[in-house]
PDB file of N, CA and C in Angstrom:
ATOM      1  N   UNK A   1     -49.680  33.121   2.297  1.00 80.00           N
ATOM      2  CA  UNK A   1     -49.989  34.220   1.392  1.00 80.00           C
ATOM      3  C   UNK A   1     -50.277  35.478   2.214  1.00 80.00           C
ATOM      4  N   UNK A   2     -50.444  36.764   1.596  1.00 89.00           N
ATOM      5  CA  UNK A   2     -50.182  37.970   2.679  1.00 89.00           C
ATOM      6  C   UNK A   2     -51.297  38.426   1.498  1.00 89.00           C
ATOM      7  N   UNK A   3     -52.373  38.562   2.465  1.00 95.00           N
ATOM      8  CA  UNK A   3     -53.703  39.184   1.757  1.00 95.00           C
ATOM      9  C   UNK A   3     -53.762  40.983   1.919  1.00 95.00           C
ATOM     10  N   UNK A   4     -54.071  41.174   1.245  1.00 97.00           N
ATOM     11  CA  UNK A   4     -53.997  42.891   0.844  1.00 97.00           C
ATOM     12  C   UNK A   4     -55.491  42.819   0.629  1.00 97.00           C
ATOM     13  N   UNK A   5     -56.575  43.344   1.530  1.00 97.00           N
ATOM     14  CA  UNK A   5     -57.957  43.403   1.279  1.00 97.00           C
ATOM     15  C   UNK A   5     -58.362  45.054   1.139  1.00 97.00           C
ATOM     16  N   UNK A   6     -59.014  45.078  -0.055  1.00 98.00           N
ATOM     17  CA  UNK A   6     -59.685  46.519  -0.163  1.00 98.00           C
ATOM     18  C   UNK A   6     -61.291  46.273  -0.184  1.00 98.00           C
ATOM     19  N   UNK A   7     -61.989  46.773   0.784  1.00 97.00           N
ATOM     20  CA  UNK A   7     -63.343  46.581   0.650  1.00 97.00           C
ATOM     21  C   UNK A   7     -63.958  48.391   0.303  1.00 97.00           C
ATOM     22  N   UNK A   8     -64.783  48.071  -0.776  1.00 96.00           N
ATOM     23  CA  UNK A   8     -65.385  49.306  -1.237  1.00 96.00           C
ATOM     24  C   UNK A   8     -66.575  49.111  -2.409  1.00 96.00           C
ATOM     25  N   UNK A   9     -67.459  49.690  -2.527  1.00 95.00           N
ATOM     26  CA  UNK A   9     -68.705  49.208  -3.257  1.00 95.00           C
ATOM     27  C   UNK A   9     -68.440  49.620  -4.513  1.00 95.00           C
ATOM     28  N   UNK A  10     -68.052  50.874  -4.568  1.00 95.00           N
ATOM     29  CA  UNK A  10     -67.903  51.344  -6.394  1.00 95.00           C
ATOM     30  C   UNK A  10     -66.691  51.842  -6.551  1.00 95.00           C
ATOM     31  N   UNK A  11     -65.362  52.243  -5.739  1.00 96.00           N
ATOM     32  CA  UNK A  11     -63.711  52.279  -6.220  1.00 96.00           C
ATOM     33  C   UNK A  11     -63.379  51.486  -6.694  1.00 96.00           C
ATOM     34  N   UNK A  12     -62.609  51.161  -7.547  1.00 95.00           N
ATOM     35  CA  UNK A  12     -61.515  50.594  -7.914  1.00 95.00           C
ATOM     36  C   UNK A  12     -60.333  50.115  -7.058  1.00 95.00           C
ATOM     37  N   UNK A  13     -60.402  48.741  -6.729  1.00 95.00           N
ATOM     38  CA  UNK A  13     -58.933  48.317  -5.922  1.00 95.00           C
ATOM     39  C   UNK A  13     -57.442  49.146  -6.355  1.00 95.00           C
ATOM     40  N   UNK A  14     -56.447  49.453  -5.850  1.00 95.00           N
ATOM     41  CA  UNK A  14     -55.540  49.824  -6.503  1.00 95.00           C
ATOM     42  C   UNK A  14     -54.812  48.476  -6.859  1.00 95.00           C
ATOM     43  N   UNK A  15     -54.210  48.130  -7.763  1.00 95.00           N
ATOM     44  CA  UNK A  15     -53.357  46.680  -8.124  1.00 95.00           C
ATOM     45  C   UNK A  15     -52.347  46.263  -7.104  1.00 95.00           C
ATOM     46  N   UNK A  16     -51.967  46.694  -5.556  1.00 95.00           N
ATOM     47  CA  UNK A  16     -51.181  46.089  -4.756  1.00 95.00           C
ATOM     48  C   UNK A  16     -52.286  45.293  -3.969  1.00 95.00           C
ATOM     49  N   UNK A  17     -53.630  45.487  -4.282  1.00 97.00           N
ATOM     50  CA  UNK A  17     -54.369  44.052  -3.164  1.00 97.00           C
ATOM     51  C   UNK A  17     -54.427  43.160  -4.113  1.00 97.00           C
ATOM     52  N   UNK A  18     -54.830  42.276  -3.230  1.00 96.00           N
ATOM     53  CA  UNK A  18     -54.961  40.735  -3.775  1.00 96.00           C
ATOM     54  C   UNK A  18     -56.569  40.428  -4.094  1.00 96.00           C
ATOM     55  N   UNK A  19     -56.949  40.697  -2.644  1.00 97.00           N
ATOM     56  CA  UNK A  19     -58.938  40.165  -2.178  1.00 97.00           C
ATOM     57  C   UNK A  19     -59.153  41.698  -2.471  1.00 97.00           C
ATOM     58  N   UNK A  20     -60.412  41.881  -3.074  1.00 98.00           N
ATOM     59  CA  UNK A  20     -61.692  42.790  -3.261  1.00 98.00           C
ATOM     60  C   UNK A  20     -62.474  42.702  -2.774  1.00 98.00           C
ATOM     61  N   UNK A  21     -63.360  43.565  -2.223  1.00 97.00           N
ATOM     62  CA  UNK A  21     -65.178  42.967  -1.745  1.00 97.00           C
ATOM     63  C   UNK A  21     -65.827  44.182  -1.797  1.00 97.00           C
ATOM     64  N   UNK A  22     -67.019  44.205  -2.321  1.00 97.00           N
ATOM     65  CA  UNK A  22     -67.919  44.952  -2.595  1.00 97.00           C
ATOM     66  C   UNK A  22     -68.501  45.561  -1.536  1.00 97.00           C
ATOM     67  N   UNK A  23     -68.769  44.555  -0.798  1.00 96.00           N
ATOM     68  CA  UNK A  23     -69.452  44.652   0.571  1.00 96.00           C
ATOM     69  C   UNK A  23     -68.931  44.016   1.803  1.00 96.00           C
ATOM     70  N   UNK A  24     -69.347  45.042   2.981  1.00 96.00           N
ATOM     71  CA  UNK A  24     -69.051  44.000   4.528  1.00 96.00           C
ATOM     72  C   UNK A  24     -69.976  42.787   4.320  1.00 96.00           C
ATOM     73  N   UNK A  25     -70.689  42.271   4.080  1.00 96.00           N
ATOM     74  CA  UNK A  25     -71.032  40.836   4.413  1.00 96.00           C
ATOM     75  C   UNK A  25     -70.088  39.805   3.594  1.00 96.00           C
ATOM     76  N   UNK A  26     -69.982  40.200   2.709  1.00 97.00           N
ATOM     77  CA  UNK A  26     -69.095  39.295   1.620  1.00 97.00           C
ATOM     78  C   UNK A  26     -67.738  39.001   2.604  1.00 97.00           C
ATOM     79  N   UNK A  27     -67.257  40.075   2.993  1.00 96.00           N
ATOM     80  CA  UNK A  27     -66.099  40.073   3.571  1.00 96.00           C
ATOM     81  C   UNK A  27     -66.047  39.679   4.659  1.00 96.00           C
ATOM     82  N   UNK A  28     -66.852  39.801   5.471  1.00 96.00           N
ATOM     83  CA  UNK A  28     -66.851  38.773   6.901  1.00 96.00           C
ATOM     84  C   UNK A  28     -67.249  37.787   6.560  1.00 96.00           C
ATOM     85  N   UNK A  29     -68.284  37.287   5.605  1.00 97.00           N
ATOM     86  CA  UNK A  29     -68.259  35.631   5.544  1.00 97.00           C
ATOM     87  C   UNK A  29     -66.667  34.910   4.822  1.00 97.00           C
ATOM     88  N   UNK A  30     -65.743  35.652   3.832  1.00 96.00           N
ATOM     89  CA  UNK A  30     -64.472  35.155   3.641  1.00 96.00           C
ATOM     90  C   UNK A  30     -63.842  35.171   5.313  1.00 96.00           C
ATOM     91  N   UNK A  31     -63.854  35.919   5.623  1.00 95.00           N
ATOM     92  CA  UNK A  31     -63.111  35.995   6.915  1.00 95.00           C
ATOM     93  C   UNK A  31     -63.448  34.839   7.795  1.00 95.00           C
ATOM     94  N   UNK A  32     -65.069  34.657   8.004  1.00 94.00           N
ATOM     95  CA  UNK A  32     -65.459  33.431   8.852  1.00 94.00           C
ATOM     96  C   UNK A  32     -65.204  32.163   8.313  1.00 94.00           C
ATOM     97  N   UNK A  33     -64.827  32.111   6.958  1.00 95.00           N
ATOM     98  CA  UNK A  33     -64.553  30.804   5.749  1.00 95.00           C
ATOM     99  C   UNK A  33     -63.391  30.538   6.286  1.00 95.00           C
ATOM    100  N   UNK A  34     -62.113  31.878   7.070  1.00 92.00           N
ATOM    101  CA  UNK A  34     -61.138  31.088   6.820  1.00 92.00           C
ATOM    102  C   UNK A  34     -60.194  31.620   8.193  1.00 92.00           C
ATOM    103  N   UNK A  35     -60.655  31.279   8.985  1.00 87.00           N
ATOM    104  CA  UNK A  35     -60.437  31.654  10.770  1.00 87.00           C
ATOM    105  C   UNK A  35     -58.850  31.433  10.979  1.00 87.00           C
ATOM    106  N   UNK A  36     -58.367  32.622  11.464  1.00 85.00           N
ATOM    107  CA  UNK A  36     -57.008  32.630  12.043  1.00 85.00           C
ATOM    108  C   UNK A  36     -56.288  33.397  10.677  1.00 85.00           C
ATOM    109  N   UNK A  37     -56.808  33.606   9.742  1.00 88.00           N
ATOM    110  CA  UNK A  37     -56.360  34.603   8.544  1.00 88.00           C
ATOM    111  C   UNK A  37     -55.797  35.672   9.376  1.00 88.00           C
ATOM    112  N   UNK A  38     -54.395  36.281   8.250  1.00 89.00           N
ATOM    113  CA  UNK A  38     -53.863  37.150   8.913  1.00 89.00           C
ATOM    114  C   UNK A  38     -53.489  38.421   7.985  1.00 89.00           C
ATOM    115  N   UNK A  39     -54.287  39.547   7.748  1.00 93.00           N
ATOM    116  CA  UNK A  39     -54.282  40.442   6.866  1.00 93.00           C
ATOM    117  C   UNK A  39     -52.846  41.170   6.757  1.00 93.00           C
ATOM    118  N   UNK A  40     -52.071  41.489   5.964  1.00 95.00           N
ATOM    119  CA  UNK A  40     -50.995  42.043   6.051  1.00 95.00           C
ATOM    120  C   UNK A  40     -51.419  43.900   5.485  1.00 95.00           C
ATOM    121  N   UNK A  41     -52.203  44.275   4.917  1.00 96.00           N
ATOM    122  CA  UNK A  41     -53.106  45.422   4.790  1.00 96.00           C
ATOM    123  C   UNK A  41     -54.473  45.510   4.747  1.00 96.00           C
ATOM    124  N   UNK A  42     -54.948  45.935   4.939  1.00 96.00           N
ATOM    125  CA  UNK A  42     -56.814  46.345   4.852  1.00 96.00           C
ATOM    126  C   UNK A  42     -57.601  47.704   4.589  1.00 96.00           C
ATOM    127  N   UNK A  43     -57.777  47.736   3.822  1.00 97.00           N
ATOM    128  CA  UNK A  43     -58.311  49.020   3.087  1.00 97.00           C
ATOM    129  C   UNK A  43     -60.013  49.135   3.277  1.00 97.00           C
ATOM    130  N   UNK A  44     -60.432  50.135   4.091  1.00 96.00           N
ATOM    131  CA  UNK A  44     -61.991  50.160   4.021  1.00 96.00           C
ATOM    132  C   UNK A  44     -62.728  51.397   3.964  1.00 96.00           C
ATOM    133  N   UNK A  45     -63.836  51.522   3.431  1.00 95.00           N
ATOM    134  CA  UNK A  45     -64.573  52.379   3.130  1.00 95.00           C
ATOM    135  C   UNK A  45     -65.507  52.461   3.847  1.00 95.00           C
ATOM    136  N   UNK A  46     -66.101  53.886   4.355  1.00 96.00           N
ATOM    137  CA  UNK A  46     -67.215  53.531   5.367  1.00 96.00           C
ATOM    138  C   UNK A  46     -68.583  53.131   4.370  1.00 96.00           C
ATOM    139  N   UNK A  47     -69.024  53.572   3.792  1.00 96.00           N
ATOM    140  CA  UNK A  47     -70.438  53.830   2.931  1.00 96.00           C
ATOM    141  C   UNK A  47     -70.153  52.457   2.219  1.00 96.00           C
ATOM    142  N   UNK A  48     -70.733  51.643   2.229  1.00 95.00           N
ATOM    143  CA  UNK A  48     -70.791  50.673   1.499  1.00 95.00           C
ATOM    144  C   UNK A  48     -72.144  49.920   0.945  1.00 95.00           C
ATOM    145  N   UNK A  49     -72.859  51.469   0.451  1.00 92.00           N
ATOM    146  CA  UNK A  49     -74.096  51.079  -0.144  1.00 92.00           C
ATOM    147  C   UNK A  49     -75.374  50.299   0.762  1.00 92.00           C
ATOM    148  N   UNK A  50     -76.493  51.094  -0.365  1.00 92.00           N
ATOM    149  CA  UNK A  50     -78.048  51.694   0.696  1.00 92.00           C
ATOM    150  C   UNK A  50     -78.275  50.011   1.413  1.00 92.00           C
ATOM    151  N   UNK A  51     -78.705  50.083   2.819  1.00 92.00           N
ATOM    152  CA  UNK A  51     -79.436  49.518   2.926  1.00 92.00           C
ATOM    153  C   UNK A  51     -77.965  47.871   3.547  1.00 92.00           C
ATOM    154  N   UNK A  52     -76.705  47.780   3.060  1.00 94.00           N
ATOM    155  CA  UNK A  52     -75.304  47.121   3.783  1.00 94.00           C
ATOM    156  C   UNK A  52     -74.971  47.520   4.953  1.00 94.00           C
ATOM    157  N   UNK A  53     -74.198  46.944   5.641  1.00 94.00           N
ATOM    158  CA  UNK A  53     -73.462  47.244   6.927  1.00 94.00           C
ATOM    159  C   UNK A  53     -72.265  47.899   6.195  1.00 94.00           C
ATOM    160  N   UNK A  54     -72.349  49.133   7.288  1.00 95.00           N
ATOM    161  CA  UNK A  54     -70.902  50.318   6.932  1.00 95.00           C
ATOM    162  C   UNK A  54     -70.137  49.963   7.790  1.00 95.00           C
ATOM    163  N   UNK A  55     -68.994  51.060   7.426  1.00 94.00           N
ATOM    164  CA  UNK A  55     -67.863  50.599   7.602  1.00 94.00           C
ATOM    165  C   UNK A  55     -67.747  50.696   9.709  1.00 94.00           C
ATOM    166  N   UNK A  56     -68.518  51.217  10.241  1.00 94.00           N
ATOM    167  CA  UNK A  56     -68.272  50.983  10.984  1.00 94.00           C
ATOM    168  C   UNK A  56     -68.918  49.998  12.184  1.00 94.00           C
ATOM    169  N   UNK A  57     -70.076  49.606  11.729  1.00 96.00           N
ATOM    170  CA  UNK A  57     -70.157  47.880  12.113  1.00 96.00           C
ATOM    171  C   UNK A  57     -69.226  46.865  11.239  1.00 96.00           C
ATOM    172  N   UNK A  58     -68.619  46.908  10.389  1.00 95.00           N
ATOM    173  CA  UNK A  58     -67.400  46.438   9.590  1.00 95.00           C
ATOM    174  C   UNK A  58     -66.467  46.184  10.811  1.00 95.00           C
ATOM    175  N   UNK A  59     -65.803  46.972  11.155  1.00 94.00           N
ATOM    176  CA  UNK A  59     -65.063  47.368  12.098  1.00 94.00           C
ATOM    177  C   UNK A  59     -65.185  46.673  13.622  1.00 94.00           C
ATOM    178  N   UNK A  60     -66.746  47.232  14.057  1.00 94.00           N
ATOM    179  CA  UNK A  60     -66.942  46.303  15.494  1.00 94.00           C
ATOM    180  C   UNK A  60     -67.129  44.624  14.809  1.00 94.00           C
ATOM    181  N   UNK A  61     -67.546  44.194  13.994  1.00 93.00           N
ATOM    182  CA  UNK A  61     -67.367  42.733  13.718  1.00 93.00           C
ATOM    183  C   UNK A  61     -66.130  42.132  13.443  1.00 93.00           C
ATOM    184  N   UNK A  62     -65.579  43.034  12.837  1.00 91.00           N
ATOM    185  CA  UNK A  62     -63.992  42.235  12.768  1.00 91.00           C
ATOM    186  C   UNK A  62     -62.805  42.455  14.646  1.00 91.00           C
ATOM    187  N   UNK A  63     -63.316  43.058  14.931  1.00 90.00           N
ATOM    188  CA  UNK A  63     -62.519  43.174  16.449  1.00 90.00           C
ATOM    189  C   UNK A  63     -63.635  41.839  17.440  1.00 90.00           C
ATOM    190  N   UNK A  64     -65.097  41.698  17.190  1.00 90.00           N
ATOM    191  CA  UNK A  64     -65.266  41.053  17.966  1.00 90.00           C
ATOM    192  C   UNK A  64     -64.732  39.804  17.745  1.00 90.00           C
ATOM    193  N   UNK A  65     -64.351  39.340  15.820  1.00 89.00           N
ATOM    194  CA  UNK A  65     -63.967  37.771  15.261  1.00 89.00           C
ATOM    195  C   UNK A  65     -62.440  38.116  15.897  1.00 89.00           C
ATOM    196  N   UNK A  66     -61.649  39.097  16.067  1.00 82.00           N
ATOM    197  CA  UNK A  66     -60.685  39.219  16.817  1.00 82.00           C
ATOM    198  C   UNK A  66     -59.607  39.069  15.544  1.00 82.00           C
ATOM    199  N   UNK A  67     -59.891  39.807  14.109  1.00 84.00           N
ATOM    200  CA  UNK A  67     -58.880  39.676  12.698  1.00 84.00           C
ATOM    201  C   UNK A  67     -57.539  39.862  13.281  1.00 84.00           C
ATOM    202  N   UNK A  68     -56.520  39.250  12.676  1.00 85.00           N
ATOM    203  CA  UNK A  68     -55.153  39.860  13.035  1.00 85.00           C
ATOM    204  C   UNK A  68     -55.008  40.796  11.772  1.00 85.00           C
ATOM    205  N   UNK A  69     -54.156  41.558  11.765  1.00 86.00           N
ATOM    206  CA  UNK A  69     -53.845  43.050  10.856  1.00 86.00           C
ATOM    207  C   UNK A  69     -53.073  43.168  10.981  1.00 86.00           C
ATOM    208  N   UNK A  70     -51.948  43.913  10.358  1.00 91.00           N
ATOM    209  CA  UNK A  70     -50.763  44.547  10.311  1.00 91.00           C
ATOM    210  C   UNK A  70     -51.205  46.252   9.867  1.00 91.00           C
ATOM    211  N   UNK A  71     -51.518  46.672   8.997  1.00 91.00           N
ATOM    212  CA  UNK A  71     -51.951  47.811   8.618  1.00 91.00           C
ATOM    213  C   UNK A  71     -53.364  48.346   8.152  1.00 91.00           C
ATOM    214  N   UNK A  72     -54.080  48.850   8.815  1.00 92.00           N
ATOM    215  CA  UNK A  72     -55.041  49.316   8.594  1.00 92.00           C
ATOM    216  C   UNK A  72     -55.164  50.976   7.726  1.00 92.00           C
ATOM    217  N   UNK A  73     -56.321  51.153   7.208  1.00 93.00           N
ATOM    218  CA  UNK A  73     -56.293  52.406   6.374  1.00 93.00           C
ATOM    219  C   UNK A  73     -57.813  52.183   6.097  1.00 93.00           C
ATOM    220  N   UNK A  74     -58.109  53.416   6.341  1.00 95.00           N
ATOM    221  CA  UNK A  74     -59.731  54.085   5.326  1.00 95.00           C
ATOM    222  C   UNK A  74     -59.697  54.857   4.341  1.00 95.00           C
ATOM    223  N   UNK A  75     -60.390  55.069   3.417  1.00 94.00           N
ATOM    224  CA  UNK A  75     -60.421  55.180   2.478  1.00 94.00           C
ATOM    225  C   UNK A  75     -61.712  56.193   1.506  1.00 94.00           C
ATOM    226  N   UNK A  76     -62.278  56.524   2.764  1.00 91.00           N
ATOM    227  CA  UNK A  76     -63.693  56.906   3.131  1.00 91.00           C
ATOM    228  C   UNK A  76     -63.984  58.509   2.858  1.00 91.00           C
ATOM    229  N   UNK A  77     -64.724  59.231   2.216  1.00 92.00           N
ATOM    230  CA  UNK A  77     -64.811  60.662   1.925  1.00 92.00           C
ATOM    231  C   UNK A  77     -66.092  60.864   3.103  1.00 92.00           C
ATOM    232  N   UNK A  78     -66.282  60.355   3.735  1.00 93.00           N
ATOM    233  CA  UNK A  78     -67.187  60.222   4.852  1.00 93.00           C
ATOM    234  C   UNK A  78     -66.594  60.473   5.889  1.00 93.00           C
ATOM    235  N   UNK A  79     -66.500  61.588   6.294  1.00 94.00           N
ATOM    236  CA  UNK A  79     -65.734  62.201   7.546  1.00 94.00           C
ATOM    237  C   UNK A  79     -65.567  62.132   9.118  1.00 94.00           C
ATOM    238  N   UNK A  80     -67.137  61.825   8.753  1.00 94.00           N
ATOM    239  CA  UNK A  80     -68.088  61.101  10.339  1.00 94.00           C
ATOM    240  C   UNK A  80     -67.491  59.534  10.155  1.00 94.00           C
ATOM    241  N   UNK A  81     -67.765  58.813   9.147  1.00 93.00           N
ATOM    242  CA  UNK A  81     -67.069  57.436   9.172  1.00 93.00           C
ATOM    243  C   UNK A  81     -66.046  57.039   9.710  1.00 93.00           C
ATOM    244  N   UNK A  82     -65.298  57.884   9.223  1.00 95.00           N
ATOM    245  CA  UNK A  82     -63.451  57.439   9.192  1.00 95.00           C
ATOM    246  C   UNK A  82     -63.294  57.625  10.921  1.00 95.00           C
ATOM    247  N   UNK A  83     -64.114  59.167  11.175  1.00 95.00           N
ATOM    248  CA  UNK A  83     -63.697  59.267  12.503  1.00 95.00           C
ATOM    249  C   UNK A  83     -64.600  57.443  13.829  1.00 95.00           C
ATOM    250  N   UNK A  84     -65.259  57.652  13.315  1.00 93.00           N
ATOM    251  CA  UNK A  84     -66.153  56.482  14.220  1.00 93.00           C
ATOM    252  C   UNK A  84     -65.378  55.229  14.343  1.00 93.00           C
ATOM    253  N   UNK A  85     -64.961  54.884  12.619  1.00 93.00           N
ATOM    254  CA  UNK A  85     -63.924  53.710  12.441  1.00 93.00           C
ATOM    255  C   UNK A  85     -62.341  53.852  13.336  1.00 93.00           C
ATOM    256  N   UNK A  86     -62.160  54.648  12.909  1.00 93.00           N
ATOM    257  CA  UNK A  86     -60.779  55.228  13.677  1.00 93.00           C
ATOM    258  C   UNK A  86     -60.801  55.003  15.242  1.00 93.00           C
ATOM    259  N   UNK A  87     -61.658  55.812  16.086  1.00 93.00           N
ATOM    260  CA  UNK A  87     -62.218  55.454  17.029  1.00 93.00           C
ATOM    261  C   UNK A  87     -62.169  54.037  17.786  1.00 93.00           C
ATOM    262  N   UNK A  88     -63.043  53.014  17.064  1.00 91.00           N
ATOM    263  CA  UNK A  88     -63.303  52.071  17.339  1.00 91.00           C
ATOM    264  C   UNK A  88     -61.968  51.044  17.428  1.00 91.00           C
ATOM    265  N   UNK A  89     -60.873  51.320  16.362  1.00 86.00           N
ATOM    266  CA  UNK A  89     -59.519  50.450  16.051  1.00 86.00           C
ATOM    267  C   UNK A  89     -58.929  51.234  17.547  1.00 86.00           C
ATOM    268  N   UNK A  90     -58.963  52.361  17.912  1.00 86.00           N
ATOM    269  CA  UNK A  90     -58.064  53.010  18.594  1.00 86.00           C
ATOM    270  C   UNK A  90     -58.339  52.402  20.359  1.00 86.00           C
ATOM    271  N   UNK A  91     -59.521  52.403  20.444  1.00 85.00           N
ATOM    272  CA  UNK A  91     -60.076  51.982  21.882  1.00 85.00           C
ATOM    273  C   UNK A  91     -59.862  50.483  21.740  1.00 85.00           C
ATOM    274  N   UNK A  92     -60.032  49.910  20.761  1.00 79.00           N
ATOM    275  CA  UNK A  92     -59.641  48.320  20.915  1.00 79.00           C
ATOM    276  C   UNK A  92     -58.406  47.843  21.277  1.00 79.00           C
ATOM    277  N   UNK A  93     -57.164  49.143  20.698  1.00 71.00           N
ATOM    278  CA  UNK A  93     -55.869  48.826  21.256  1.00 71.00           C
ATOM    279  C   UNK A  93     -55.735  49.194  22.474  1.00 71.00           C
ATOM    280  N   UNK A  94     -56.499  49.929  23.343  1.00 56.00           N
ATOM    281  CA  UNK A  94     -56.004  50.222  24.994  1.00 56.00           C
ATOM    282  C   UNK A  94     -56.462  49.188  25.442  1.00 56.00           C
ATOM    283  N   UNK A  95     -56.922  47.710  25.098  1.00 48.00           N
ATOM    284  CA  UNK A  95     -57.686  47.478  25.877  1.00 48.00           C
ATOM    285  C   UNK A  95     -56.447  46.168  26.218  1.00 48.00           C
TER     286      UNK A  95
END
């Protein structure tokens, strides 16, 4: 199956994903449920509500579980976010 994940606390998925999640914890425990998963898109938001892990510890946890991806995208009106997230995907590929 080719999972299309949109994680975001109060948007609306658009109808081409499959998985939803409200929150980063929800979504790294599916992820740790099901090891060697291979995302074919991923949609994330930085702000993911008071007091959750944002999107950009989102980000360093899924590079340390080592996710495979095909396409990544943010989604984020959080400007500082996107850039931090962005960042973080970008230095993981020089490495």
């Amino acid at each position: 199956m080719k999972y299309k994940v949109f994680v975001d606390d109060i948007r609306l998925a658009p109808t081409e994903y499959n998985k939803v999640f409200r929150d980063a914890e929800s979504f790294l425990k599916w992820i740790k449920e099901n090891p060697g998963i291979e995302l074919d898109k991923l949609s994330l938001d930085h702000d993911l509500g008071d007091g959750k892990t944002d999107g950009t510890k989102l980000v360093s946890e899924l590079l340390n579980l080592d996710v495979k991806y095909k396409n990544v995208q943010f989604h984020t009106s959080n400007g500082e976010g996107w850039k931090n997230m962005y960042s973080k995907f970008k230095s993981a590929q020089k490495v």
